[in-house]
Amino acid sequence: MTPLFGKVALVGIGLIGSSIAINLRERGLASEIAIATRREGTLARARELGLGTSYHSDPIEAVKDADLVILCVPVGACGAVAQAIAPALKPGAVVTDVGSVKGSVVADMAPHLPAHVHFVPGHPIAGTEQSGPDAGFLELFENRWTILTPVEGTQAQATERLRALWEAMGAMVEVMSAEHHDLVLAIVSHVPHLIAYNIVGTAADLETVTQSEVIKFSASGFRDFTRIAASDPTMWRDIFLTNREAVLEMLARFSEDLASLQRAIRWGDGDALFELFTRTRSIRRSIVEAGQDTAEANFGRLPPRKDPWNEAGD
Ligand SMILES: NC(=O)C1=CN([C@@H]2O[C@H](COP(=O)(O)OP(=O)(O)OC[C@H]3O[C@@H](n4cnc5c(N)ncnc54)[C@H](O)[C@@H]3O)[C@@H](O)[C@H]2O)C=CC1
Ligand SMILES: O=C(O)C(=O)Cc1ccc(O)cc1
């Protein structure tokens, strides 16, 4: 494919940065791939994996002359990175990110960016619980949605160039406001992660059921929660701190619904339980039919990983 961008700079080279790098390289979407990250060890690993064409400890060096700059760092770091790179950004460059929260990223980055760049925040709704440069893979974005949240004044042409890049990586693209993005993601991604962190924590803290029993007898429902609860602590701390309002709003709704389930169990209201479980089953079926079940879609294409459950003798 003819490159969609000349030089692309990736700041941060974990799961998402390395997956983008592999896509740019394998699909010929960029003529140069400059990689910058904070830690020397991570940069050395990116070099060993051949993820880029140049490697930099200083993000300013990476973004010089770049036509596209993609921040692939935890959302809490986006503001500081934008401030650091701002003076070196090329006029006309497209600047984007991949953060899981959009309102805070816009608020933190936009004030630092010069008027001569095009800022188009983004978020691929695709990932795993793995992190670091070894975790990336070519197919991560295939048949997955990427949401773009252009800010006021963003030229439509810049958004369309970025859309073309995500589509070339196999993604489907939708454009919406940062505010709406944060509400939607709070219920489909952020609150579910919080529930997983909470239930695994609760199980680990029980006095009457030992940890080895939890490992030995965990049924697949609990195991699915442990996969989610193994997600990167820095990334998820930042998500909850930056999408506070929307998460608290959805959590309040969730708690109300949980209380009514509690009541149904207490009063033996089988009809209420049956009605809800029937409705939720049909939602699951729609997700599978739409090809959006990540576990099934990722089967056989994720890089090999350690499975602590099997190591525990199961
Ligand atoms: N992991 C996932 O499933 C998904 C993550 N995201 C978003 O993508 C972003 C990156 O996530 P991952 O790639 O999973 O994380 P990761 O932990 O695998 O990689 C983060 C990278 O950023 C670097 N980094 C951290 N702070 C930095 C700083 N101040 N300056 C320069 N580099 C810095 C780290 O060294 C690492 O290379 C996050 O904002 C996250 O919300 C979006 C979709 C899915
Ligand atoms: O691993 C999973 O199940 C995920 O939910 C991955 C994920 C994590 C964060 C995002 O912003 C988008 C996708």
mmCIF file of C-alpha atoms and ligand atoms in Angstrom:
data_model
loop_
_atom_site.group_PDB
_atom_site.id
_atom_site.type_symbol
_atom_site.label_atom_id
_atom_site.label_comp_id
_atom_site.label_asym_id
_atom_site.label_seq_id
_atom_site.Cartn_x
_atom_site.Cartn_y
_atom_site.Cartn_z
ATOM 1 C CA MET A 1 0.000 0.000 0.000
ATOM 2 C CA THR A 2 1.253 3.536 -0.669
ATOM 3 C CA PRO A 3 2.110 5.219 2.642
ATOM 4 C CA LEU A 4 -0.781 7.294 4.022
ATOM 5 C CA PHE A 5 1.668 9.380 6.038
ATOM 6 C CA GLY A 6 5.380 10.113 5.597
ATOM 7 C CA LYS A 7 7.031 10.071 9.003
ATOM 8 C CA VAL A 8 4.932 8.768 11.894
ATOM 9 C CA ALA A 9 6.128 9.286 15.493
ATOM 10 C CA LEU A 10 4.888 6.956 18.237
ATOM 11 C CA VAL A 11 5.386 8.233 21.777
ATOM 12 C CA GLY A 12 4.987 5.239 24.124
ATOM 13 C CA ILE A 13 5.502 1.729 22.775
ATOM 14 C CA GLY A 14 3.388 -0.662 24.844
ATOM 15 C CA LEU A 15 0.531 -2.902 23.657
ATOM 16 C CA ILE A 16 -1.153 -0.221 21.549
ATOM 17 C CA GLY A 17 1.984 1.574 20.298
ATOM 18 C CA SER A 18 3.625 -1.682 19.228
ATOM 19 C CA SER A 19 0.427 -2.924 17.534
ATOM 20 C CA ILE A 20 0.278 0.327 15.536
ATOM 21 C CA ALA A 21 4.004 0.054 14.705
ATOM 22 C CA ILE A 22 3.555 -3.507 13.428
ATOM 23 C CA ASN A 23 0.604 -2.373 11.300
ATOM 24 C CA LEU A 24 2.543 0.579 9.853
ATOM 25 C CA ARG A 25 5.488 -1.672 9.056
ATOM 26 C CA GLU A 26 3.639 -4.720 7.731
ATOM 27 C CA ARG A 27 1.064 -2.802 5.707
ATOM 28 C CA GLY A 28 3.513 -0.134 4.452
ATOM 29 C CA LEU A 29 1.425 2.729 5.834
ATOM 30 C CA ALA A 30 4.316 5.065 6.738
ATOM 31 C CA SER A 31 7.692 5.807 5.171
ATOM 32 C CA GLU A 32 9.396 6.323 8.571
ATOM 33 C CA ILE A 33 8.424 5.147 12.069
ATOM 34 C CA ALA A 34 10.094 7.078 14.902
ATOM 35 C CA ILE A 35 9.658 5.547 18.348
ATOM 36 C CA ALA A 36 10.109 7.364 21.656
ATOM 37 C CA THR A 37 9.621 6.056 25.148
ATOM 38 C CA ARG A 38 10.791 6.948 28.629
ATOM 39 C CA ARG A 39 12.539 3.779 29.710
ATOM 40 C CA GLU A 40 15.796 2.721 28.057
ATOM 41 C CA GLY A 41 14.933 -0.968 28.506
ATOM 42 C CA THR A 42 11.611 -0.573 26.664
ATOM 43 C CA LEU A 43 13.298 1.377 23.861
ATOM 44 C CA ALA A 44 15.968 -1.329 23.530
ATOM 45 C CA ARG A 45 13.259 -3.999 23.318
ATOM 46 C CA ALA A 46 11.380 -2.018 20.637
ATOM 47 C CA ARG A 47 14.639 -1.865 18.672
ATOM 48 C CA GLU A 48 15.214 -5.625 19.092
ATOM 49 C CA LEU A 49 11.689 -6.250 17.802
ATOM 50 C CA GLY A 50 12.369 -3.965 14.809
ATOM 51 C CA LEU A 51 9.235 -1.939 15.509
ATOM 52 C CA GLY A 52 10.542 1.347 14.080
ATOM 53 C CA THR A 53 13.057 2.983 11.796
ATOM 54 C CA SER A 54 14.504 5.255 14.534
ATOM 55 C CA TYR A 55 14.496 5.144 18.348
ATOM 56 C CA HIS A 56 14.613 8.109 20.760
ATOM 57 C CA SER A 57 14.662 8.648 24.522
ATOM 58 C CA ASP A 58 13.647 12.245 23.902
ATOM 59 C CA PRO A 59 10.159 12.556 22.336
ATOM 60 C CA ILE A 60 11.177 15.933 20.862
ATOM 61 C CA GLU A 61 13.671 14.145 18.609
ATOM 62 C CA ALA A 62 11.027 11.638 17.500
ATOM 63 C CA VAL A 63 8.342 14.183 16.550
ATOM 64 C CA LYS A 64 10.668 16.469 14.523
ATOM 65 C CA ASP A 65 9.440 16.483 10.890
ATOM 66 C CA ALA A 66 6.717 13.939 11.711
ATOM 67 C CA ASP A 67 3.518 14.176 9.621
ATOM 68 C CA LEU A 68 1.602 12.196 12.231
ATOM 69 C CA VAL A 69 2.277 11.994 15.974
ATOM 70 C CA ILE A 70 0.459 9.321 18.006
ATOM 71 C CA LEU A 71 0.625 9.431 21.802
ATOM 72 C CA CYS A 72 0.390 5.847 23.103
ATOM 73 C CA VAL A 73 0.980 6.571 26.797
ATOM 74 C CA PRO A 74 -1.333 6.270 29.845
ATOM 75 C CA VAL A 75 -3.984 9.033 29.770
ATOM 76 C CA GLY A 76 -2.504 10.731 32.835
ATOM 77 C CA ALA A 77 0.767 11.318 30.933
ATOM 78 C CA CYS A 78 -0.753 12.882 27.773
ATOM 79 C CA GLY A 79 -0.698 16.502 29.000
ATOM 80 C CA ALA A 80 2.982 16.432 29.999
ATOM 81 C CA VAL A 81 3.987 14.720 26.746
ATOM 82 C CA ALA A 82 2.001 17.281 24.682
ATOM 83 C CA GLN A 83 3.735 20.106 26.541
ATOM 84 C CA ALA A 84 7.151 18.581 25.932
ATOM 85 C CA ILE A 85 6.701 17.946 22.187
ATOM 86 C CA ALA A 86 4.716 21.098 21.305
ATOM 87 C CA PRO A 87 7.687 23.301 20.291
ATOM 88 C CA ALA A 88 9.017 20.600 17.922
ATOM 89 C CA LEU A 89 5.770 19.813 16.058
ATOM 90 C CA LYS A 90 5.850 20.380 12.303
ATOM 91 C CA PRO A 91 3.275 22.816 10.891
ATOM 92 C CA GLY A 92 0.414 20.842 9.343
ATOM 93 C CA ALA A 93 1.166 17.680 11.376
ATOM 94 C CA VAL A 94 -1.753 15.580 12.609
ATOM 95 C CA VAL A 95 -1.545 14.917 16.370
ATOM 96 C CA THR A 96 -3.607 12.123 17.903
ATOM 97 C CA ASP A 97 -3.637 9.729 20.856
ATOM 98 C CA VAL A 98 -5.128 6.340 21.750
ATOM 99 C CA GLY A 99 -6.234 7.037 25.327
ATOM 100 C CA SER A 100 -9.239 5.281 26.851
ATOM 101 C CA VAL A 101 -10.656 8.590 28.135
ATOM 102 C CA LYS A 102 -11.163 11.538 25.803
ATOM 103 C CA GLY A 103 -12.461 14.550 27.772
ATOM 104 C CA SER A 104 -9.404 14.757 30.026
ATOM 105 C CA VAL A 105 -7.006 14.106 27.149
ATOM 106 C CA VAL A 106 -8.525 17.007 25.203
ATOM 107 C CA ALA A 107 -8.415 19.252 28.292
ATOM 108 C CA ASP A 108 -4.811 18.286 29.090
ATOM 109 C CA MET A 109 -3.354 18.321 25.561
ATOM 110 C CA ALA A 110 -5.175 21.040 23.603
ATOM 111 C CA PRO A 111 -3.822 24.036 25.578
ATOM 112 C CA HIS A 112 -0.241 23.015 24.742
ATOM 113 C CA LEU A 113 -0.658 22.321 21.020
ATOM 114 C CA PRO A 114 0.256 25.071 18.540
ATOM 115 C CA ALA A 115 -2.451 26.358 16.183
ATOM 116 C CA HIS A 116 -0.489 25.066 13.197
ATOM 117 C CA VAL A 117 -1.186 21.347 13.961
ATOM 118 C CA HIS A 118 -4.391 19.328 13.546
ATOM 119 C CA PHE A 119 -5.522 17.674 16.780
ATOM 120 C CA VAL A 120 -7.763 14.610 16.367
ATOM 121 C CA PRO A 121 -8.025 12.586 19.605
ATOM 122 C CA GLY A 122 -8.729 8.876 19.119
ATOM 123 C CA HIS A 123 -9.417 5.616 20.924
ATOM 124 C CA PRO A 124 -9.204 2.103 19.488
ATOM 125 C CA ILE A 125 -11.742 -0.068 21.328
ATOM 126 C CA ALA A 126 -9.385 -2.991 21.093
ATOM 127 C CA GLY A 127 -6.942 -4.362 23.576
ATOM 128 C CA THR A 128 -6.004 -7.119 25.955
ATOM 129 C CA GLU A 129 -4.850 -7.310 29.574
ATOM 130 C CA GLN A 130 -1.221 -7.464 28.341
ATOM 131 C CA SER A 131 1.143 -4.498 28.229
ATOM 132 C CA GLY A 132 4.608 -3.608 26.927
ATOM 133 C CA PRO A 133 6.227 -3.728 23.471
ATOM 134 C CA ASP A 134 6.084 -7.546 23.231
ATOM 135 C CA ALA A 135 2.298 -7.572 23.579
ATOM 136 C CA GLY A 136 1.451 -5.966 20.212
ATOM 137 C CA PHE A 137 0.110 -7.894 17.239
ATOM 138 C CA LEU A 138 -0.969 -7.129 13.679
ATOM 139 C CA GLU A 139 -4.614 -8.157 13.957
ATOM 140 C CA LEU A 140 -5.457 -6.239 17.150
ATOM 141 C CA PHE A 141 -7.562 -3.584 15.428
ATOM 142 C CA GLU A 142 -9.174 -5.810 12.804
ATOM 143 C CA ASN A 143 -12.961 -5.564 12.812
ATOM 144 C CA ARG A 144 -12.818 -3.407 15.952
ATOM 145 C CA TRP A 145 -14.145 0.130 16.352
ATOM 146 C CA THR A 146 -11.926 3.171 16.692
ATOM 147 C CA ILE A 147 -13.617 6.330 17.963
ATOM 148 C CA LEU A 148 -12.330 9.732 16.842
ATOM 149 C CA THR A 149 -13.323 12.844 18.824
ATOM 150 C CA PRO A 150 -12.148 15.875 16.801
ATOM 151 C CA VAL A 151 -12.092 19.116 18.759
ATOM 152 C CA GLU A 152 -13.778 22.357 17.758
ATOM 153 C CA GLY A 153 -11.992 23.770 14.751
ATOM 154 C CA THR A 154 -10.398 20.478 13.651
ATOM 155 C CA GLN A 155 -10.330 20.402 9.850
ATOM 156 C CA ALA A 156 -12.476 17.610 8.426
ATOM 157 C CA GLN A 157 -9.585 16.641 6.162
ATOM 158 C CA ALA A 158 -7.360 15.801 9.152
ATOM 159 C CA THR A 159 -10.068 13.584 10.652
ATOM 160 C CA GLU A 160 -10.510 11.840 7.295
ATOM 161 C CA ARG A 161 -6.760 11.177 6.946
ATOM 162 C CA LEU A 162 -6.753 9.567 10.372
ATOM 163 C CA ARG A 163 -9.894 7.599 9.561
ATOM 164 C CA ALA A 164 -8.148 6.239 6.454
ATOM 165 C CA LEU A 165 -5.177 5.125 8.585
ATOM 166 C CA TRP A 166 -7.348 3.272 11.103
ATOM 167 C CA GLU A 167 -9.343 1.661 8.298
ATOM 168 C CA ALA A 168 -6.090 0.557 6.656
ATOM 169 C CA MET A 169 -5.262 -1.179 9.968
ATOM 170 C CA GLY A 170 -8.562 -3.077 9.710
ATOM 171 C CA ALA A 171 -10.628 -0.921 12.072
ATOM 172 C CA MET A 172 -14.089 0.583 11.666
ATOM 173 C CA VAL A 173 -14.284 4.261 12.575
ATOM 174 C CA GLU A 174 -16.954 6.348 14.273
ATOM 175 C CA VAL A 175 -16.766 10.060 15.099
ATOM 176 C CA MET A 176 -18.409 11.483 18.242
ATOM 177 C CA SER A 177 -17.882 14.092 20.947
ATOM 178 C CA ALA A 178 -15.359 13.430 23.706
ATOM 179 C CA GLU A 179 -18.115 13.814 26.296
ATOM 180 C CA HIS A 180 -20.346 11.181 24.715
ATOM 181 C CA HIS A 181 -17.372 8.850 24.254
ATOM 182 C CA ASP A 182 -16.602 9.039 27.972
ATOM 183 C CA LEU A 183 -20.182 8.196 28.969
ATOM 184 C CA VAL A 184 -20.398 5.232 26.608
ATOM 185 C CA LEU A 185 -17.002 3.880 27.601
ATOM 186 C CA ALA A 186 -17.793 4.269 31.304
ATOM 187 C CA ILE A 187 -20.562 1.667 31.028
ATOM 188 C CA VAL A 188 -19.071 -0.709 28.425
ATOM 189 C CA SER A 189 -15.477 -0.726 29.633
ATOM 190 C CA HIS A 190 -14.566 1.277 32.734
ATOM 191 C CA VAL A 191 -17.256 0.084 35.185
ATOM 192 C CA PRO A 192 -16.838 -3.570 34.048
ATOM 193 C CA HIS A 193 -13.111 -3.310 34.802
ATOM 194 C CA LEU A 194 -13.889 -1.835 38.224
ATOM 195 C CA ILE A 195 -16.266 -4.722 38.945
ATOM 196 C CA ALA A 196 -13.558 -7.214 37.936
ATOM 197 C CA TYR A 197 -10.921 -5.528 40.132
ATOM 198 C CA ASN A 198 -13.421 -5.504 42.991
ATOM 199 C CA ILE A 199 -14.607 -9.116 42.789
ATOM 200 C CA VAL A 200 -11.085 -10.505 42.487
ATOM 201 C CA GLY A 201 -10.048 -8.341 45.457
ATOM 202 C CA THR A 202 -13.054 -9.546 47.476
ATOM 203 C CA ALA A 203 -12.235 -13.192 46.737
ATOM 204 C CA ALA A 204 -8.586 -12.645 47.679
ATOM 205 C CA ASP A 205 -9.556 -11.069 51.024
ATOM 206 C CA LEU A 206 -11.992 -13.770 52.201
ATOM 207 C CA GLU A 207 -11.078 -15.466 55.468
ATOM 208 C CA THR A 208 -13.437 -18.431 55.093
ATOM 209 C CA VAL A 209 -12.346 -19.449 51.590
ATOM 210 C CA THR A 210 -8.612 -19.853 51.047
ATOM 211 C CA GLN A 211 -6.725 -18.394 48.101
ATOM 212 C CA SER A 212 -5.766 -21.870 46.907
ATOM 213 C CA GLU A 213 -9.455 -22.846 46.885
ATOM 214 C CA VAL A 214 -10.233 -19.760 44.810
ATOM 215 C CA ILE A 215 -7.562 -20.821 42.296
ATOM 216 C CA LYS A 216 -8.482 -24.506 42.365
ATOM 217 C CA PHE A 217 -12.236 -24.204 42.027
ATOM 218 C CA SER A 218 -12.579 -21.013 40.001
ATOM 219 C CA ALA A 219 -15.210 -21.500 37.343
ATOM 220 C CA SER A 220 -14.874 -19.740 34.026
ATOM 221 C CA GLY A 221 -16.937 -16.723 35.147
ATOM 222 C CA PHE A 222 -14.434 -15.878 37.861
ATOM 223 C CA ARG A 223 -11.512 -16.628 35.560
ATOM 224 C CA ASP A 224 -12.798 -14.138 33.011
ATOM 225 C CA PHE A 225 -12.824 -11.546 35.789
ATOM 226 C CA THR A 226 -9.225 -12.394 36.725
ATOM 227 C CA ARG A 227 -8.105 -11.790 33.142
ATOM 228 C CA ILE A 228 -9.625 -8.325 33.207
ATOM 229 C CA ALA A 229 -8.287 -7.686 36.735
ATOM 230 C CA ALA A 230 -4.764 -8.444 35.452
ATOM 231 C CA SER A 231 -4.872 -5.276 33.292
ATOM 232 C CA ASP A 232 -2.173 -2.646 33.697
ATOM 233 C CA PRO A 233 -2.478 -0.829 37.081
ATOM 234 C CA THR A 234 -1.081 2.526 35.878
ATOM 235 C CA MET A 235 -3.335 2.647 32.846
ATOM 236 C CA TRP A 236 -6.470 1.813 34.843
ATOM 237 C CA ARG A 237 -5.656 4.091 37.761
ATOM 238 C CA ASP A 238 -5.424 6.931 35.229
ATOM 239 C CA ILE A 239 -8.713 5.949 33.549
ATOM 240 C CA PHE A 240 -10.688 6.055 36.811
ATOM 241 C CA LEU A 241 -9.110 9.323 37.936
ATOM 242 C CA THR A 242 -9.721 11.048 34.592
ATOM 243 C CA ASN A 243 -13.212 9.721 33.758
ATOM 244 C CA ARG A 244 -14.428 10.292 37.304
ATOM 245 C CA GLU A 245 -17.816 11.902 36.637
ATOM 246 C CA ALA A 246 -19.038 9.423 34.012
ATOM 247 C CA VAL A 247 -17.776 6.414 36.000
ATOM 248 C CA LEU A 248 -19.489 7.633 39.181
ATOM 249 C CA GLU A 249 -22.724 8.252 37.261
ATOM 250 C CA MET A 250 -22.737 4.743 35.760
ATOM 251 C CA LEU A 251 -21.669 3.205 39.065
ATOM 252 C CA ALA A 252 -24.658 4.836 40.790
ATOM 253 C CA ARG A 253 -27.010 3.278 38.206
ATOM 254 C CA PHE A 254 -25.241 -0.056 38.594
ATOM 255 C CA SER A 255 -25.591 0.021 42.387
ATOM 256 C CA GLU A 256 -29.327 0.730 42.129
ATOM 257 C CA ASP A 257 -29.827 -2.214 39.782
ATOM 258 C CA LEU A 258 -27.696 -4.436 42.007
ATOM 259 C CA ALA A 259 -29.850 -3.500 44.994
ATOM 260 C CA SER A 260 -32.988 -4.558 43.131
ATOM 261 C CA LEU A 261 -31.385 -7.910 42.269
ATOM 262 C CA GLN A 262 -30.485 -8.318 45.929
ATOM 263 C CA ARG A 263 -34.130 -7.674 46.789
ATOM 264 C CA ALA A 264 -35.322 -10.214 44.191
ATOM 265 C CA ILE A 265 -33.080 -12.885 45.708
ATOM 266 C CA ARG A 266 -34.123 -12.007 49.268
ATOM 267 C CA TRP A 267 -37.865 -12.213 48.408
ATOM 268 C CA GLY A 268 -37.544 -15.233 46.133
ATOM 269 C CA ASP A 269 -38.719 -13.251 43.100
ATOM 270 C CA GLY A 270 -37.711 -15.799 40.443
ATOM 271 C CA ASP A 271 -39.678 -14.008 37.715
ATOM 272 C CA ALA A 272 -37.618 -10.828 38.128
ATOM 273 C CA LEU A 273 -34.360 -12.799 37.928
ATOM 274 C CA PHE A 274 -35.550 -14.827 34.935
ATOM 275 C CA GLU A 275 -36.736 -11.729 33.066
ATOM 276 C CA LEU A 276 -33.381 -9.953 33.479
ATOM 277 C CA PHE A 277 -31.305 -13.014 32.581
ATOM 278 C CA THR A 278 -33.396 -13.528 29.436
ATOM 279 C CA ARG A 279 -32.865 -9.934 28.356
ATOM 280 C CA THR A 280 -29.111 -10.033 29.011
ATOM 281 C CA ARG A 281 -28.738 -13.313 27.130
ATOM 282 C CA SER A 282 -30.125 -11.676 24.003
ATOM 283 C CA ILE A 283 -27.620 -8.800 24.348
ATOM 284 C CA ARG A 284 -24.780 -11.322 24.448
ATOM 285 C CA ARG A 285 -26.157 -13.017 21.318
ATOM 286 C CA SER A 286 -26.249 -9.679 19.462
ATOM 287 C CA ILE A 287 -22.591 -9.025 20.376
ATOM 288 C CA VAL A 288 -21.498 -12.439 19.094
ATOM 289 C CA GLU A 289 -23.585 -12.029 15.916
ATOM 290 C CA ALA A 290 -21.964 -8.626 15.289
ATOM 291 C CA GLY A 291 -18.531 -10.324 15.493
ATOM 292 C CA GLN A 292 -17.582 -8.164 18.474
ATOM 293 C CA ASP A 293 -16.738 -10.905 20.974
ATOM 294 C CA THR A 294 -13.031 -10.277 21.493
ATOM 295 C CA ALA A 295 -12.290 -13.568 23.251
ATOM 296 C CA GLU A 296 -13.664 -15.568 20.323
ATOM 297 C CA ALA A 297 -12.327 -13.239 17.650
ATOM 298 C CA ASN A 298 -8.838 -13.176 19.223
ATOM 299 C CA PHE A 299 -8.700 -16.936 19.609
ATOM 300 C CA GLY A 300 -5.571 -18.258 17.923
ATOM 301 C CA ARG A 301 -4.115 -14.883 16.987
ATOM 302 C CA LEU A 302 -2.862 -13.544 20.316
ATOM 303 C CA PRO A 303 0.848 -13.912 21.031
ATOM 304 C CA PRO A 304 1.519 -16.859 23.384
ATOM 305 C CA ARG A 305 1.261 -15.906 27.028
ATOM 306 C CA LYS A 306 1.793 -17.440 30.422
ATOM 307 C CA ASP A 307 -1.379 -18.884 31.892
ATOM 308 C CA PRO A 308 -1.070 -18.760 35.689
ATOM 309 C CA TRP A 309 -4.179 -20.936 36.002
ATOM 310 C CA ASN A 310 -2.585 -23.803 34.145
ATOM 311 C CA GLU A 311 0.617 -23.317 36.116
ATOM 312 C CA ALA A 312 -1.511 -23.719 39.247
ATOM 313 C CA GLY A 313 -2.053 -27.321 38.116
ATOM 314 C CA ASP A 314 -5.417 -27.038 36.416
HETATM 315 N N1 LIG B 1 -4.366 -1.850 26.890
HETATM 316 C C1 LIG B 1 -5.487 -1.741 26.241
HETATM 317 O O1 LIG B 1 -6.231 -2.712 26.135
HETATM 318 C C2 LIG B 1 -5.869 -0.426 25.622
HETATM 319 C C3 LIG B 1 -5.227 0.752 25.973
HETATM 320 N N2 LIG B 1 -5.622 1.937 25.429
HETATM 321 C C4 LIG B 1 -4.944 3.181 25.809
HETATM 322 O O2 LIG B 1 -3.693 3.186 25.164
HETATM 323 C C5 LIG B 1 -2.732 3.866 25.949
HETATM 324 C C6 LIG B 1 -1.515 2.974 26.085
HETATM 325 O O3 LIG B 1 -1.909 1.752 26.663
HETATM 326 P P1 LIG B 1 -1.042 0.422 26.491
HETATM 327 O O4 LIG B 1 -0.331 0.421 25.209
HETATM 328 O O5 LIG B 1 -1.924 -0.688 26.845
HETATM 329 O O6 LIG B 1 -0.008 0.656 27.686
HETATM 330 P P2 LIG B 1 1.397 -0.022 27.978
HETATM 331 O O7 LIG B 1 1.593 0.038 29.443
HETATM 332 O O8 LIG B 1 1.538 -1.321 27.272
HETATM 333 O O9 LIG B 1 2.368 1.034 27.282
HETATM 334 C C7 LIG B 1 2.498 2.366 27.687
HETATM 335 C C8 LIG B 1 3.787 2.932 27.135
HETATM 336 O O10 LIG B 1 3.902 4.292 27.500
HETATM 337 C C9 LIG B 1 5.194 4.537 28.056
HETATM 338 N N3 LIG B 1 5.067 5.683 28.949
HETATM 339 C C10 LIG B 1 4.405 5.771 30.115
HETATM 340 N N4 LIG B 1 4.475 7.020 30.594
HETATM 341 C C11 LIG B 1 5.195 7.731 29.696
HETATM 342 C C12 LIG B 1 5.641 9.066 29.611
HETATM 343 N N5 LIG B 1 5.331 9.941 30.550
HETATM 344 N N6 LIG B 1 6.384 9.443 28.529
HETATM 345 C C13 LIG B 1 6.701 8.571 27.569
HETATM 346 N N7 LIG B 1 6.312 7.280 27.581
HETATM 347 C C14 LIG B 1 5.588 6.881 28.645
HETATM 348 C C15 LIG B 1 5.537 3.221 28.725
HETATM 349 O O11 LIG B 1 6.911 3.090 28.959
HETATM 350 C C16 LIG B 1 5.036 2.245 27.648
HETATM 351 O O12 LIG B 1 5.968 2.162 26.588
HETATM 352 C C17 LIG B 1 -3.411 4.216 27.262
HETATM 353 O O13 LIG B 1 -3.754 5.562 27.249
HETATM 354 C C18 LIG B 1 -4.653 3.343 27.286
HETATM 355 O O14 LIG B 1 -5.698 3.981 27.968
HETATM 356 C C19 LIG B 1 -6.566 2.011 24.456
HETATM 357 C C20 LIG B 1 -7.215 0.873 24.044
HETATM 358 C C21 LIG B 1 -6.934 -0.424 24.631
HETATM 359 O O1 LIG B 2 -8.970 -6.715 27.502
HETATM 360 C C1 LIG B 2 -10.141 -6.320 27.428
HETATM 361 O O2 LIG B 2 -11.105 -7.069 27.577
HETATM 362 C C2 LIG B 2 -10.418 -4.880 27.155
HETATM 363 O O3 LIG B 2 -11.465 -4.392 27.510
HETATM 364 C C3 LIG B 2 -9.369 -4.133 26.420
HETATM 365 C C4 LIG B 2 -9.544 -2.653 26.396
HETATM 366 C C5 LIG B 2 -9.077 -1.910 27.457
HETATM 367 C C6 LIG B 2 -9.179 -0.541 27.424
HETATM 368 C C7 LIG B 2 -9.753 0.079 26.352
HETATM 369 O O4 LIG B 2 -9.845 1.410 26.333
HETATM 370 C C8 LIG B 2 -10.223 -0.647 25.276
HETATM 371 C C9 LIG B 2 -10.105 -2.030 25.294
#
